Coordinates of C-alpha atoms in Angstrom, one line a residue:
M1 CA -2.6 -15.8 -14.5
P2 CA -5.6 -14.7 -12.5
K3 CA -7.6 -11.8 -13.4
L4 CA -6.7 -8.5 -11.5
K5 CA -9.0 -6.7 -9.2
T6 CA -10.0 -3.2 -9.5
R7 CA -9.7 -0.9 -6.3
K8 CA -13.4 0.2 -6.0
A9 CA -12.5 3.3 -4.0
A10 CA -10.0 4.2 -6.6
S11 CA -12.4 3.6 -9.5
K12 CA -14.7 6.1 -7.8
R13 CA -12.1 8.9 -7.1
Y14 CA -10.2 8.7 -10.5
K15 CA -11.0 8.9 -14.2
I16 CA -8.6 7.9 -17.0
T17 CA -8.5 10.0 -20.0
G18 CA -7.6 9.0 -23.8
N19 CA -4.2 9.8 -23.4
D20 CA -3.6 7.6 -20.3
N21 CA -3.8 10.5 -17.8
F22 CA -5.7 10.3 -14.5
L23 CA -8.3 13.3 -13.5
R24 CA -9.2 14.0 -10.0
R25 CA -11.2 16.4 -7.9
H26 CA -9.9 18.8 -5.3
A27 CA -9.8 18.3 -1.7
F28 CA -11.5 20.6 0.8
K29 CA -14.8 21.0 -0.9
G30 CA -17.1 18.6 1.2
H31 CA -17.9 21.1 4.1
L32 CA -17.3 24.3 5.9
L33 CA -18.0 26.1 2.6
M34 CA -19.6 29.4 4.1
K35 CA -16.0 30.5 5.3
K36 CA -14.7 29.9 1.9
S37 CA -14.7 32.7 -0.8
N38 CA -16.5 32.2 -4.0
R39 CA -13.3 32.4 -5.8
Q40 CA -11.8 29.6 -3.6
K41 CA -14.8 27.3 -4.1
R42 CA -15.0 27.9 -7.9
K43 CA -11.1 26.8 -8.1
L44 CA -11.8 23.7 -5.9
S45 CA -14.8 22.8 -8.3
Q46 CA -12.5 22.2 -11.2
V47 CA -11.2 18.9 -12.4
I48 CA -7.5 18.4 -12.5
R49 CA -5.0 16.2 -13.9
V50 CA -3.1 13.6 -11.4
N51 CA 0.6 14.5 -10.8
E52 CA 2.7 12.1 -13.0
R53 CA 4.4 10.8 -9.8
D54 CA 1.3 9.4 -8.5
T55 CA 0.2 7.7 -11.8
G56 CA 2.2 4.6 -11.2
A57 CA 0.3 3.8 -8.1
I58 CA -3.2 4.7 -9.4
R59 CA -2.5 2.4 -12.4
L60 CA -1.8 -0.5 -10.1
M61 CA -5.2 0.1 -8.5
L62 CA -7.0 0.6 -11.9
P63 CA -5.5 -2.3 -14.0
Y64 CA -8.6 -2.1 -16.6

């Protein structure tokens, strides 16, 4: 059986934890930050866990 390839775009966006959960960053933090409040920017800076419905697709993209 051949080796599975890792999707490099997914490996840059997601990080796996010790309990096989995936972490991701929030969207909407890249630009146009002057109009966003400090509270919104602070909340968008936090790293959150990926929804469990999406973990199957991410697990296929990150086999190792």
